[in-house]
JSON list of C-alpha atoms and ligand atoms in Angstrom, two decimals:
[
{"chain": "A", "resi": 892, "resn": "MET", "atom": "CA", "xyz": [-64.21, -61.86, -32.11]},
{"chain": "A", "resi": 893, "resn": "ARG", "atom": "CA", "xyz": [-67.42, -61.12, -33.94]},
{"chain": "A", "resi": 894, "resn": "ILE", "atom": "CA", "xyz": [-67.11, -58.18, -36.34]},
{"chain": "A", "resi": 895, "resn": "ILE", "atom": "CA", "xyz": [-70.32, -56.67, -37.71]},
{"chain": "A", "resi": 896, "resn": "GLY", "atom": "CA", "xyz": [-70.19, -54.06, -40.49]},
{"chain": "A", "resi": 897, "resn": "VAL", "atom": "CA", "xyz": [-73.10, -51.61, -40.44]},
{"chain": "A", "resi": 898, "resn": "THR", "atom": "CA", "xyz": [-73.68, -49.47, -43.48]},
{"chain": "A", "resi": 899, "resn": "GLY", "atom": "CA", "xyz": [-76.41, -47.47, -45.22]},
{"chain": "A", "resi": 900, "resn": "GLY", "atom": "CA", "xyz": [-77.17, -44.10, -46.77]},
{"chain": "A", "resi": 901, "resn": "ILE", "atom": "CA", "xyz": [-77.85, -40.79, -45.02]},
{"chain": "A", "resi": 902, "resn": "GLY", "atom": "CA", "xyz": [-80.96, -40.77, -42.84]},
{"chain": "A", "resi": 903, "resn": "SER", "atom": "CA", "xyz": [-81.47, -44.53, -42.97]},
{"chain": "A", "resi": 904, "resn": "GLY", "atom": "CA", "xyz": [-80.81, -44.86, -39.24]},
{"chain": "A", "resi": 905, "resn": "LYS", "atom": "CA", "xyz": [-77.31, -46.32, -39.37]},
{"chain": "A", "resi": 906, "resn": "SER", "atom": "CA", "xyz": [-76.04, -44.28, -36.40]},
{"chain": "A", "resi": 907, "resn": "THR", "atom": "CA", "xyz": [-79.14, -45.20, -34.41]},
{"chain": "A", "resi": 908, "resn": "VAL", "atom": "CA", "xyz": [-78.46, -48.89, -35.07]},
{"chain": "A", "resi": 909, "resn": "SER", "atom": "CA", "xyz": [-74.86, -48.41, -33.89]},
{"chain": "A", "resi": 910, "resn": "LYS", "atom": "CA", "xyz": [-76.09, -46.72, -30.72]},
{"chain": "A", "resi": 911, "resn": "ILE", "atom": "CA", "xyz": [-78.41, -49.66, -30.06]},
{"chain": "A", "resi": 912, "resn": "LEU", "atom": "CA", "xyz": [-75.54, -52.10, -30.64]},
{"chain": "A", "resi": 913, "resn": "ALA", "atom": "CA", "xyz": [-73.35, -50.09, -28.26]},
{"chain": "A", "resi": 914, "resn": "SER", "atom": "CA", "xyz": [-76.09, -50.42, -25.62]},
{"chain": "A", "resi": 915, "resn": "PHE", "atom": "CA", "xyz": [-75.80, -54.21, -26.01]},
{"chain": "A", "resi": 916, "resn": "GLY", "atom": "CA", "xyz": [-72.09, -53.92, -25.23]},
{"chain": "A", "resi": 917, "resn": "ALA", "atom": "CA", "xyz": [-70.60, -53.91, -28.73]},
{"chain": "A", "resi": 918, "resn": "HIS", "atom": "CA", "xyz": [-67.50, -51.81, -29.38]},
{"chain": "A", "resi": 919, "resn": "ILE", "atom": "CA", "xyz": [-68.28, -49.23, -32.09]},
{"chain": "A", "resi": 920, "resn": "ILE", "atom": "CA", "xyz": [-65.70, -48.09, -34.62]},
{"chain": "A", "resi": 921, "resn": "ASP", "atom": "CA", "xyz": [-67.13, -45.03, -36.35]},
{"chain": "A", "resi": 922, "resn": "ALA", "atom": "CA", "xyz": [-65.57, -44.55, -39.82]},
{"chain": "A", "resi": 923, "resn": "ASP", "atom": "CA", "xyz": [-66.98, -41.02, -40.14]},
{"chain": "A", "resi": 924, "resn": "ARG", "atom": "CA", "xyz": [-65.25, -40.00, -36.94]},
{"chain": "A", "resi": 925, "resn": "LEU", "atom": "CA", "xyz": [-61.99, -41.63, -38.07]},
{"chain": "A", "resi": 926, "resn": "ALA", "atom": "CA", "xyz": [-62.24, -39.78, -41.41]},
{"chain": "A", "resi": 927, "resn": "LYS", "atom": "CA", "xyz": [-62.23, -36.51, -39.45]},
{"chain": "A", "resi": 928, "resn": "GLU", "atom": "CA", "xyz": [-59.39, -37.56, -37.13]},
{"chain": "A", "resi": 929, "resn": "ILE", "atom": "CA", "xyz": [-57.04, -38.60, -39.93]},
{"chain": "A", "resi": 930, "resn": "VAL", "atom": "CA", "xyz": [-56.96, -35.11, -41.41]},
{"chain": "A", "resi": 931, "resn": "GLU", "atom": "CA", "xyz": [-56.10, -33.39, -38.15]},
{"chain": "A", "resi": 932, "resn": "LYS", "atom": "CA", "xyz": [-52.78, -31.57, -37.90]},
{"chain": "A", "resi": 933, "resn": "GLY", "atom": "CA", "xyz": [-49.80, -33.94, -37.78]},
{"chain": "A", "resi": 934, "resn": "GLN", "atom": "CA", "xyz": [-51.79, -36.94, -39.05]},
{"chain": "A", "resi": 935, "resn": "ASN", "atom": "CA", "xyz": [-50.58, -39.07, -41.92]},
{"chain": "A", "resi": 936, "resn": "ALA", "atom": "CA", "xyz": [-53.52, -38.43, -44.26]},
{"chain": "A", "resi": 937, "resn": "LEU", "atom": "CA", "xyz": [-53.20, -34.67, -43.93]},
{"chain": "A", "resi": 938, "resn": "ASN", "atom": "CA", "xyz": [-49.51, -34.92, -44.84]},
{"chain": "A", "resi": 939, "resn": "GLU", "atom": "CA", "xyz": [-50.36, -37.01, -47.89]},
{"chain": "A", "resi": 940, "resn": "ILE", "atom": "CA", "xyz": [-53.05, -34.51, -48.95]},
{"chain": "A", "resi": 941, "resn": "VAL", "atom": "CA", "xyz": [-50.62, -31.59, -48.64]},
{"chain": "A", "resi": 942, "resn": "ASP", "atom": "CA", "xyz": [-47.96, -33.56, -50.56]},
{"chain": "A", "resi": 943, "resn": "TYR", "atom": "CA", "xyz": [-50.36, -34.05, -53.47]},
{"chain": "A", "resi": 944, "resn": "PHE", "atom": "CA", "xyz": [-52.56, -30.93, -53.47]},
{"chain": "A", "resi": 945, "resn": "GLY", "atom": "CA", "xyz": [-50.00, -28.44, -52.13]},
{"chain": "A", "resi": 946, "resn": "PRO", "atom": "CA", "xyz": [-49.89, -26.26, -49.00]},
{"chain": "A", "resi": 947, "resn": "SER", "atom": "CA", "xyz": [-52.69, -24.01, -50.30]},
{"chain": "A", "resi": 948, "resn": "VAL", "atom": "CA", "xyz": [-55.21, -26.50, -48.85]},
{"chain": "A", "resi": 949, "resn": "LEU", "atom": "CA", "xyz": [-54.08, -25.48, -45.36]},
{"chain": "A", "resi": 950, "resn": "ASN", "atom": "CA", "xyz": [-55.33, -22.43, -43.51]},
{"chain": "A", "resi": 951, "resn": "ALA", "atom": "CA", "xyz": [-53.10, -20.02, -41.55]},
{"chain": "A", "resi": 952, "resn": "GLU", "atom": "CA", "xyz": [-53.16, -22.33, -38.51]},
{"chain": "A", "resi": 953, "resn": "GLY", "atom": "CA", "xyz": [-51.98, -25.31, -40.57]},
{"chain": "A", "resi": 954, "resn": "ASN", "atom": "CA", "xyz": [-55.35, -27.06, -40.43]},
{"chain": "A", "resi": 955, "resn": "LEU", "atom": "CA", "xyz": [-57.12, -28.50, -43.46]},
{"chain": "A", "resi": 956, "resn": "ASP", "atom": "CA", "xyz": [-59.21, -25.93, -45.33]},
{"chain": "A", "resi": 957, "resn": "ARG", "atom": "CA", "xyz": [-62.05, -28.25, -46.32]},
{"chain": "A", "resi": 958, "resn": "LYS", "atom": "CA", "xyz": [-63.74, -25.64, -48.51]},
{"chain": "A", "resi": 959, "resn": "LYS", "atom": "CA", "xyz": [-60.61, -25.13, -50.58]},
{"chain": "A", "resi": 960, "resn": "LEU", "atom": "CA", "xyz": [-60.05, -28.86, -50.96]},
{"chain": "A", "resi": 961, "resn": "SER", "atom": "CA", "xyz": [-63.70, -29.45, -51.94]},
{"chain": "A", "resi": 962, "resn": "HIS", "atom": "CA", "xyz": [-63.38, -26.71, -54.50]},
{"chain": "A", "resi": 963, "resn": "ILE", "atom": "CA", "xyz": [-60.32, -28.37, -56.05]},
{"chain": "A", "resi": 964, "resn": "VAL", "atom": "CA", "xyz": [-61.88, -31.85, -56.30]},
{"chain": "A", "resi": 965, "resn": "PHE", "atom": "CA", "xyz": [-65.42, -30.69, -57.09]},
{"chain": "A", "resi": 966, "resn": "LYS", "atom": "CA", "xyz": [-65.09, -30.85, -60.86]},
{"chain": "A", "resi": 967, "resn": "ASP", "atom": "CA", "xyz": [-62.04, -33.06, -61.23]},
{"chain": "A", "resi": 968, "resn": "LYS", "atom": "CA", "xyz": [-62.80, -36.76, -61.09]},
{"chain": "A", "resi": 969, "resn": "ASN", "atom": "CA", "xyz": [-59.13, -37.81, -61.02]},
{"chain": "A", "resi": 970, "resn": "LYS", "atom": "CA", "xyz": [-58.31, -35.55, -58.12]},
{"chain": "A", "resi": 971, "resn": "LEU", "atom": "CA", "xyz": [-61.42, -36.68, -56.27]},
{"chain": "A", "resi": 972, "resn": "GLU", "atom": "CA", "xyz": [-60.37, -40.28, -56.74]},
{"chain": "A", "resi": 973, "resn": "ILE", "atom": "CA", "xyz": [-56.89, -39.53, -55.41]},
{"chain": "A", "resi": 974, "resn": "LEU", "atom": "CA", "xyz": [-58.38, -37.80, -52.37]},
{"chain": "A", "resi": 975, "resn": "ASN", "atom": "CA", "xyz": [-60.75, -40.72, -51.79]},
{"chain": "A", "resi": 976, "resn": "ASN", "atom": "CA", "xyz": [-57.86, -43.18, -52.03]},
{"chain": "A", "resi": 977, "resn": "ILE", "atom": "CA", "xyz": [-55.86, -41.26, -49.44]},
{"chain": "A", "resi": 978, "resn": "THR", "atom": "CA", "xyz": [-58.86, -41.02, -47.13]},
{"chain": "A", "resi": 979, "resn": "HIS", "atom": "CA", "xyz": [-60.03, -44.61, -47.53]},
{"chain": "A", "resi": 980, "resn": "ASN", "atom": "CA", "xyz": [-56.56, -46.12, -47.06]},
{"chain": "A", "resi": 981, "resn": "ASN", "atom": "CA", "xyz": [-55.93, -44.13, -43.91]},
{"chain": "A", "resi": 982, "resn": "VAL", "atom": "CA", "xyz": [-59.39, -44.88, -42.49]},
{"chain": "A", "resi": 983, "resn": "ALA", "atom": "CA", "xyz": [-58.86, -48.58, -43.30]},
{"chain": "A", "resi": 984, "resn": "GLN", "atom": "CA", "xyz": [-55.56, -48.57, -41.43]},
{"chain": "A", "resi": 985, "resn": "LYS", "atom": "CA", "xyz": [-57.17, -46.99, -38.36]},
{"chain": "A", "resi": 986, "resn": "ILE", "atom": "CA", "xyz": [-60.06, -49.47, -38.42]},
{"chain": "A", "resi": 987, "resn": "ILE", "atom": "CA", "xyz": [-57.62, -52.39, -38.56]},
{"chain": "A", "resi": 988, "resn": "GLU", "atom": "CA", "xyz": [-55.52, -50.91, -35.72]},
{"chain": "A", "resi": 989, "resn": "ARG", "atom": "CA", "xyz": [-58.65, -50.50, -33.58]},
{"chain": "A", "resi": 990, "resn": "LEU", "atom": "CA", "xyz": [-59.79, -54.06, -34.30]},
{"chain": "A", "resi": 991, "resn": "ASP", "atom": "CA", "xyz": [-56.34, -55.39, -33.42]},
{"chain": "A", "resi": 992, "resn": "SER", "atom": "CA", "xyz": [-56.50, -53.63, -30.06]},
{"chain": "A", "resi": 993, "resn": "LEU", "atom": "CA", "xyz": [-59.73, -55.39, -29.01]},
{"chain": "A", "resi": 994, "resn": "ASP", "atom": "CA", "xyz": [-60.05, -58.60, -27.02]},
{"chain": "A", "resi": 995, "resn": "ASP", "atom": "CA", "xyz": [-61.14, -61.79, -28.76]},
{"chain": "A", "resi": 996, "resn": "ASN", "atom": "CA", "xyz": [-64.32, -62.01, -26.71]},
{"chain": "A", "resi": 997, "resn": "GLU", "atom": "CA", "xyz": [-65.56, -58.58, -27.79]},
{"chain": "A", "resi": 998, "resn": "THR", "atom": "CA", "xyz": [-68.07, -57.82, -30.52]},
{"chain": "A", "resi": 999, "resn": "ALA", "atom": "CA", "xyz": [-66.93, -55.02, -32.78]},
{"chain": "A", "resi": 1000, "resn": "VAL", "atom": "CA", "xyz": [-69.14, -52.93, -35.03]},
{"chain": "A", "resi": 1001, "resn": "VAL", "atom": "CA", "xyz": [-67.61, -51.04, -37.92]},
{"chain": "A", "resi": 1002, "resn": "ASP", "atom": "CA", "xyz": [-70.05, -48.25, -38.77]},
{"chain": "A", "resi": 1003, "resn": "ALA", "atom": "CA", "xyz": [-69.30, -46.91, -42.26]},
{"chain": "A", "resi": 1004, "resn": "PRO", "atom": "CA", "xyz": [-71.51, -45.14, -44.82]},
{"chain": "A", "resi": 1005, "resn": "ILE", "atom": "CA", "xyz": [-69.16, -46.23, -47.61]},
{"chain": "A", "resi": 1006, "resn": "PRO", "atom": "CA", "xyz": [-68.48, -49.97, -47.55]},
{"chain": "A", "resi": 1007, "resn": "ILE", "atom": "CA", "xyz": [-64.86, -49.74, -48.72]},
{"chain": "A", "resi": 1008, "resn": "LYS", "atom": "CA", "xyz": [-63.26, -52.99, -49.87]},
{"chain": "A", "resi": 1009, "resn": "HIS", "atom": "CA", "xyz": [-60.09, -52.81, -47.79]},
{"chain": "A", "resi": 1010, "resn": "GLY", "atom": "CA", "xyz": [-60.73, -52.07, -44.14]},
{"chain": "A", "resi": 1011, "resn": "PHE", "atom": "CA", "xyz": [-64.46, -52.86, -44.25]},
{"chain": "A", "resi": 1012, "resn": "LEU", "atom": "CA", "xyz": [-65.58, -55.63, -46.60]},
{"chain": "A", "resi": 1013, "resn": "ASP", "atom": "CA", "xyz": [-62.37, -57.59, -46.06]},
{"chain": "A", "resi": 1014, "resn": "VAL", "atom": "CA", "xyz": [-62.46, -57.39, -42.26]},
{"chain": "A", "resi": 1015, "resn": "VAL", "atom": "CA", "xyz": [-66.10, -57.73, -41.22]},
{"chain": "A", "resi": 1016, "resn": "HIS", "atom": "CA", "xyz": [-67.75, -61.14, -40.80]},
{"chain": "A", "resi": 1017, "resn": "GLU", "atom": "CA", "xyz": [-71.24, -59.94, -41.68]},
{"chain": "A", "resi": 1018, "resn": "VAL", "atom": "CA", "xyz": [-72.64, -56.82, -43.36]},
{"chain": "A", "resi": 1019, "resn": "TRP", "atom": "CA", "xyz": [-75.86, -55.23, -42.12]},
{"chain": "A", "resi": 1020, "resn": "VAL", "atom": "CA", "xyz": [-77.48, -52.54, -44.23]},
{"chain": "A", "resi": 1021, "resn": "VAL", "atom": "CA", "xyz": [-79.97, -50.12, -42.73]},
{"chain": "A", "resi": 1022, "resn": "THR", "atom": "CA", "xyz": [-82.60, -48.86, -45.16]},
{"chain": "A", "resi": 1023, "resn": "ALA", "atom": "CA", "xyz": [-85.72, -46.74, -45.08]},
{"chain": "A", "resi": 1024, "resn": "ASP", "atom": "CA", "xyz": [-88.03, -45.30, -47.73]},
{"chain": "A", "resi": 1025, "resn": "LYS", "atom": "CA", "xyz": [-86.67, -42.17, -49.37]},
{"chain": "A", "resi": 1026, "resn": "GLU", "atom": "CA", "xyz": [-89.48, -39.93, -48.07]},
{"chain": "A", "resi": 1027, "resn": "VAL", "atom": "CA", "xyz": [-88.90, -41.16, -44.51]},
{"chain": "A", "resi": 1028, "resn": "ARG", "atom": "CA", "xyz": [-85.17, -40.51, -44.80]},
{"chain": "A", "resi": 1029, "resn": "ILE", "atom": "CA", "xyz": [-85.70, -37.02, -46.20]},
{"chain": "A", "resi": 1030, "resn": "LYS", "atom": "CA", "xyz": [-88.10, -36.11, -43.38]},
{"chain": "A", "resi": 1031, "resn": "ARG", "atom": "CA", "xyz": [-85.71, -37.39, -40.69]},
{"chain": "A", "resi": 1032, "resn": "VAL", "atom": "CA", "xyz": [-82.66, -35.61, -42.09]},
{"chain": "A", "resi": 1033, "resn": "MET", "atom": "CA", "xyz": [-84.62, -32.36, -42.57]},
{"chain": "A", "resi": 1034, "resn": "GLU", "atom": "CA", "xyz": [-85.63, -32.49, -38.91]},
{"chain": "A", "resi": 1035, "resn": "ARG", "atom": "CA", "xyz": [-82.10, -33.29, -37.76]},
{"chain": "A", "resi": 1036, "resn": "SER", "atom": "CA", "xyz": [-80.18, -30.82, -39.93]},
{"chain": "A", "resi": 1037, "resn": "GLY", "atom": "CA", "xyz": [-82.41, -27.97, -41.05]},
{"chain": "A", "resi": 1038, "resn": "LEU", "atom": "CA", "xyz": [-81.55, -28.73, -44.70]},
{"chain": "A", "resi": 1039, "resn": "THR", "atom": "CA", "xyz": [-84.30, -28.28, -47.29]},
{"chain": "A", "resi": 1040, "resn": "TYR", "atom": "CA", "xyz": [-86.17, -31.14, -48.99]},
{"chain": "A", "resi": 1041, "resn": "ASN", "atom": "CA", "xyz": [-84.21, -30.67, -52.22]},
{"chain": "A", "resi": 1042, "resn": "GLU", "atom": "CA", "xyz": [-80.84, -30.47, -50.46]},
{"chain": "A", "resi": 1043, "resn": "VAL", "atom": "CA", "xyz": [-81.47, -33.77, -48.69]},
{"chain": "A", "resi": 1044, "resn": "GLU", "atom": "CA", "xyz": [-82.80, -35.40, -51.87]},
{"chain": "A", "resi": 1045, "resn": "ASP", "atom": "CA", "xyz": [-79.65, -34.30, -53.76]},
{"chain": "A", "resi": 1046, "resn": "ARG", "atom": "CA", "xyz": [-77.46, -35.89, -51.11]},
{"chain": "A", "resi": 1047, "resn": "ILE", "atom": "CA", "xyz": [-79.39, -39.13, -51.21]},
{"chain": "A", "resi": 1048, "resn": "ASN", "atom": "CA", "xyz": [-79.21, -39.22, -55.01]},
{"chain": "A", "resi": 1049, "resn": "SER", "atom": "CA", "xyz": [-75.45, -38.62, -55.02]},
{"chain": "A", "resi": 1050, "resn": "GLN", "atom": "CA", "xyz": [-74.83, -41.56, -52.67]},
{"chain": "A", "resi": 1051, "resn": "LEU", "atom": "CA", "xyz": [-74.77, -45.31, -53.23]},
{"chain": "A", "resi": 1052, "resn": "SER", "atom": "CA", "xyz": [-78.13, -46.86, -54.12]},
{"chain": "A", "resi": 1053, "resn": "ASP", "atom": "CA", "xyz": [-80.15, -49.13, -51.85]},
{"chain": "A", "resi": 1054, "resn": "ASP", "atom": "CA", "xyz": [-79.79, -51.89, -54.45]},
{"chain": "A", "resi": 1055, "resn": "PHE", "atom": "CA", "xyz": [-76.02, -51.65, -54.19]},
{"chain": "A", "resi": 1056, "resn": "TYR", "atom": "CA", "xyz": [-76.10, -51.74, -50.40]},
{"chain": "A", "resi": 1057, "resn": "LYS", "atom": "CA", "xyz": [-78.40, -54.74, -50.47]},
{"chain": "A", "resi": 1058, "resn": "SER", "atom": "CA", "xyz": [-76.14, -56.57, -52.93]},
{"chain": "A", "resi": 1059, "resn": "ILE", "atom": "CA", "xyz": [-73.25, -56.56, -50.45]},
{"chain": "A", "resi": 1060, "resn": "SER", "atom": "CA", "xyz": [-75.29, -57.26, -47.31]},
{"chain": "A", "resi": 1061, "resn": "ASN", "atom": "CA", "xyz": [-76.22, -60.38, -45.38]},
{"chain": "A", "resi": 1062, "resn": "THR", "atom": "CA", "xyz": [-78.81, -58.63, -43.25]},
{"chain": "A", "resi": 1063, "resn": "VAL", "atom": "CA", "xyz": [-81.25, -55.92, -44.30]},
{"chain": "A", "resi": 1064, "resn": "ILE", "atom": "CA", "xyz": [-82.76, -53.78, -41.53]},
{"chain": "A", "resi": 1065, "resn": "ILE", "atom": "CA", "xyz": [-85.81, -51.84, -42.64]},
{"chain": "A", "resi": 1066, "resn": "ASN", "atom": "CA", "xyz": [-86.24, -48.72, -40.53]},
{"chain": "A", "resi": 1067, "resn": "ASN", "atom": "CA", "xyz": [-89.58, -47.25, -41.60]},
{"chain": "A", "resi": 1068, "resn": "GLY", "atom": "CA", "xyz": [-91.24, -47.69, -38.23]},
{"chain": "A", "resi": 1069, "resn": "THR", "atom": "CA", "xyz": [-90.58, -46.56, -34.68]},
{"chain": "A", "resi": 1070, "resn": "VAL", "atom": "CA", "xyz": [-87.24, -46.68, -32.85]},
{"chain": "A", "resi": 1071, "resn": "GLU", "atom": "CA", "xyz": [-88.78, -49.42, -30.69]},
{"chain": "A", "resi": 1072, "resn": "GLU", "atom": "CA", "xyz": [-89.41, -51.52, -33.81]},
{"chain": "A", "resi": 1073, "resn": "LEU", "atom": "CA", "xyz": [-85.86, -50.85, -34.94]},
{"chain": "A", "resi": 1074, "resn": "LEU", "atom": "CA", "xyz": [-84.53, -51.97, -31.57]},
{"chain": "A", "resi": 1075, "resn": "LEU", "atom": "CA", "xyz": [-86.43, -55.26, -31.80]},
{"chain": "A", "resi": 1076, "resn": "GLN", "atom": "CA", "xyz": [-84.96, -56.03, -35.23]},
{"chain": "A", "resi": 1077, "resn": "VAL", "atom": "CA", "xyz": [-81.42, -55.19, -34.10]},
{"chain": "A", "resi": 1078, "resn": "LYS", "atom": "CA", "xyz": [-81.86, -57.30, -30.97]},
{"chain": "A", "resi": 1079, "resn": "ASN", "atom": "CA", "xyz": [-83.00, -60.27, -33.07]},
{"chain": "A", "resi": 1080, "resn": "TYR", "atom": "CA", "xyz": [-80.06, -60.11, -35.44]},
{"chain": "A", "resi": 1081, "resn": "TYR", "atom": "CA", "xyz": [-77.55, -59.43, -32.66]},
{"chain": "A", "resi": 1082, "resn": "TYR", "atom": "CA", "xyz": [-78.59, -62.38, -30.54]},
{"chain": "A", "resi": 1083, "resn": "LEU", "atom": "CA", "xyz": [-79.30, -64.70, -33.49]},
{"chain": "B", "resi": 1693, "resn": "LIG", "atom": "P1", "xyz": [-77.86, -42.08, -40.42]},
{"chain": "B", "resi": 1693, "resn": "LIG", "atom": "O1", "xyz": [-76.74, -42.35, -39.46]},
{"chain": "B", "resi": 1693, "resn": "LIG", "atom": "O2", "xyz": [-78.18, -43.24, -41.28]},
{"chain": "B", "resi": 1693, "resn": "LIG", "atom": "O3", "xyz": [-77.73, -40.81, -41.21]},
{"chain": "B", "resi": 1693, "resn": "LIG", "atom": "P2", "xyz": [-79.45, -41.59, -38.05]},
{"chain": "B", "resi": 1693, "resn": "LIG", "atom": "O4", "xyz": [-79.37, -42.82, -37.23]},
{"chain": "B", "resi": 1693, "resn": "LIG", "atom": "O5", "xyz": [-78.64, -40.41, -37.62]},
{"chain": "B", "resi": 1693, "resn": "LIG", "atom": "O6", "xyz": [-79.21, -41.91, -39.59]},
{"chain": "B", "resi": 1693, "resn": "LIG", "atom": "O7", "xyz": [-81.00, -41.19, -38.16]},
{"chain": "B", "resi": 1693, "resn": "LIG", "atom": "C1", "xyz": [-81.41, -39.99, -38.81]},
{"chain": "B", "resi": 1693, "resn": "LIG", "atom": "C2", "xyz": [-82.35, -39.22, -37.88]},
{"chain": "B", "resi": 1693, "resn": "LIG", "atom": "O8", "xyz": [-83.57, -39.96, -37.74]},
{"chain": "B", "resi": 1693, "resn": "LIG", "atom": "C3", "xyz": [-81.82, -39.05, -36.46]},
{"chain": "B", "resi": 1693, "resn": "LIG", "atom": "O9", "xyz": [-82.21, -37.80, -35.97]},
{"chain": "B", "resi": 1693, "resn": "LIG", "atom": "C4", "xyz": [-82.46, -40.19, -35.69]},
{"chain": "B", "resi": 1693, "resn": "LIG", "atom": "O10", "xyz": [-82.62, -39.89, -34.33]},
{"chain": "B", "resi": 1693, "resn": "LIG", "atom": "C5", "xyz": [-83.81, -40.32, -36.39]},
{"chain": "B", "resi": 1693, "resn": "LIG", "atom": "N1", "xyz": [-84.32, -41.70, -36.44]},
{"chain": "B", "resi": 1693, "resn": "LIG", "atom": "C6", "xyz": [-83.64, -42.83, -36.77]},
{"chain": "B", "resi": 1693, "resn": "LIG", "atom": "N2", "xyz": [-84.46, -43.90, -36.76]},
{"chain": "B", "resi": 1693, "resn": "LIG", "atom": "C7", "xyz": [-85.69, -43.45, -36.41]},
{"chain": "B", "resi": 1693, "resn": "LIG", "atom": "C8", "xyz": [-86.98, -44.07, -36.22]},
{"chain": "B", "resi": 1693, "resn": "LIG", "atom": "N3", "xyz": [-87.18, -45.37, -36.40]},
{"chain": "B", "resi": 1693, "resn": "LIG", "atom": "N4", "xyz": [-88.01, -43.27, -35.87]},
{"chain": "B", "resi": 1693, "resn": "LIG", "atom": "C9", "xyz": [-87.83, -41.95, -35.71]},
{"chain": "B", "resi": 1693, "resn": "LIG", "atom": "N5", "xyz": [-86.67, -41.29, -35.87]},
{"chain": "B", "resi": 1693, "resn": "LIG", "atom": "C10", "xyz": [-85.60, -42.02, -36.20]}
]
């Protein structure tokens, strides 16, 4: 099995690259989606979160109250780290389970904005990073989300830097041009 890890910051075009890879027949494992699934009612990660942070992080229906949890970890680095550990370990486990369920002749793509060590870097055979100039990313995210320029810029600045992403990548995809140009690059690297 070929396992490609695709990563990159917000607005770089990471999801678009995954969609292109899916159109070539690759099986996409979306870490963002898994991160949402693992905190659903009855899931392991939610139980671990409640064990540590207490039942006050649940709403009346027993679902995770994200606002409350964000509030708790917002200014407490230790608690944030504990939450990240719970999330990353559970996402890693799901990624590994999904990979194990695939056939050997399939190509899998693990699409993750945070290139975690266990469950991403230690399972993928190659890392692709998708990058674009900051102004291009801001414009694209503003159009997609309705956020303001400053809100998007804050998000970009709070995330991992392009230099970091590049330092862990084998392949750098520069997405400053059209979607057609992006498709050509992805095609080249996929069929290399
Ligand atoms: P990410 O997953 O990295 O946040 P997306 O793939 O969702 O980024 O891309 C951000 C937005 O920009 C989306 O609305 C997407 O359709 C658009 N987009 C991505 N690449 C291009 C491109 N080359 N030209 C124009 N729009 C693009």
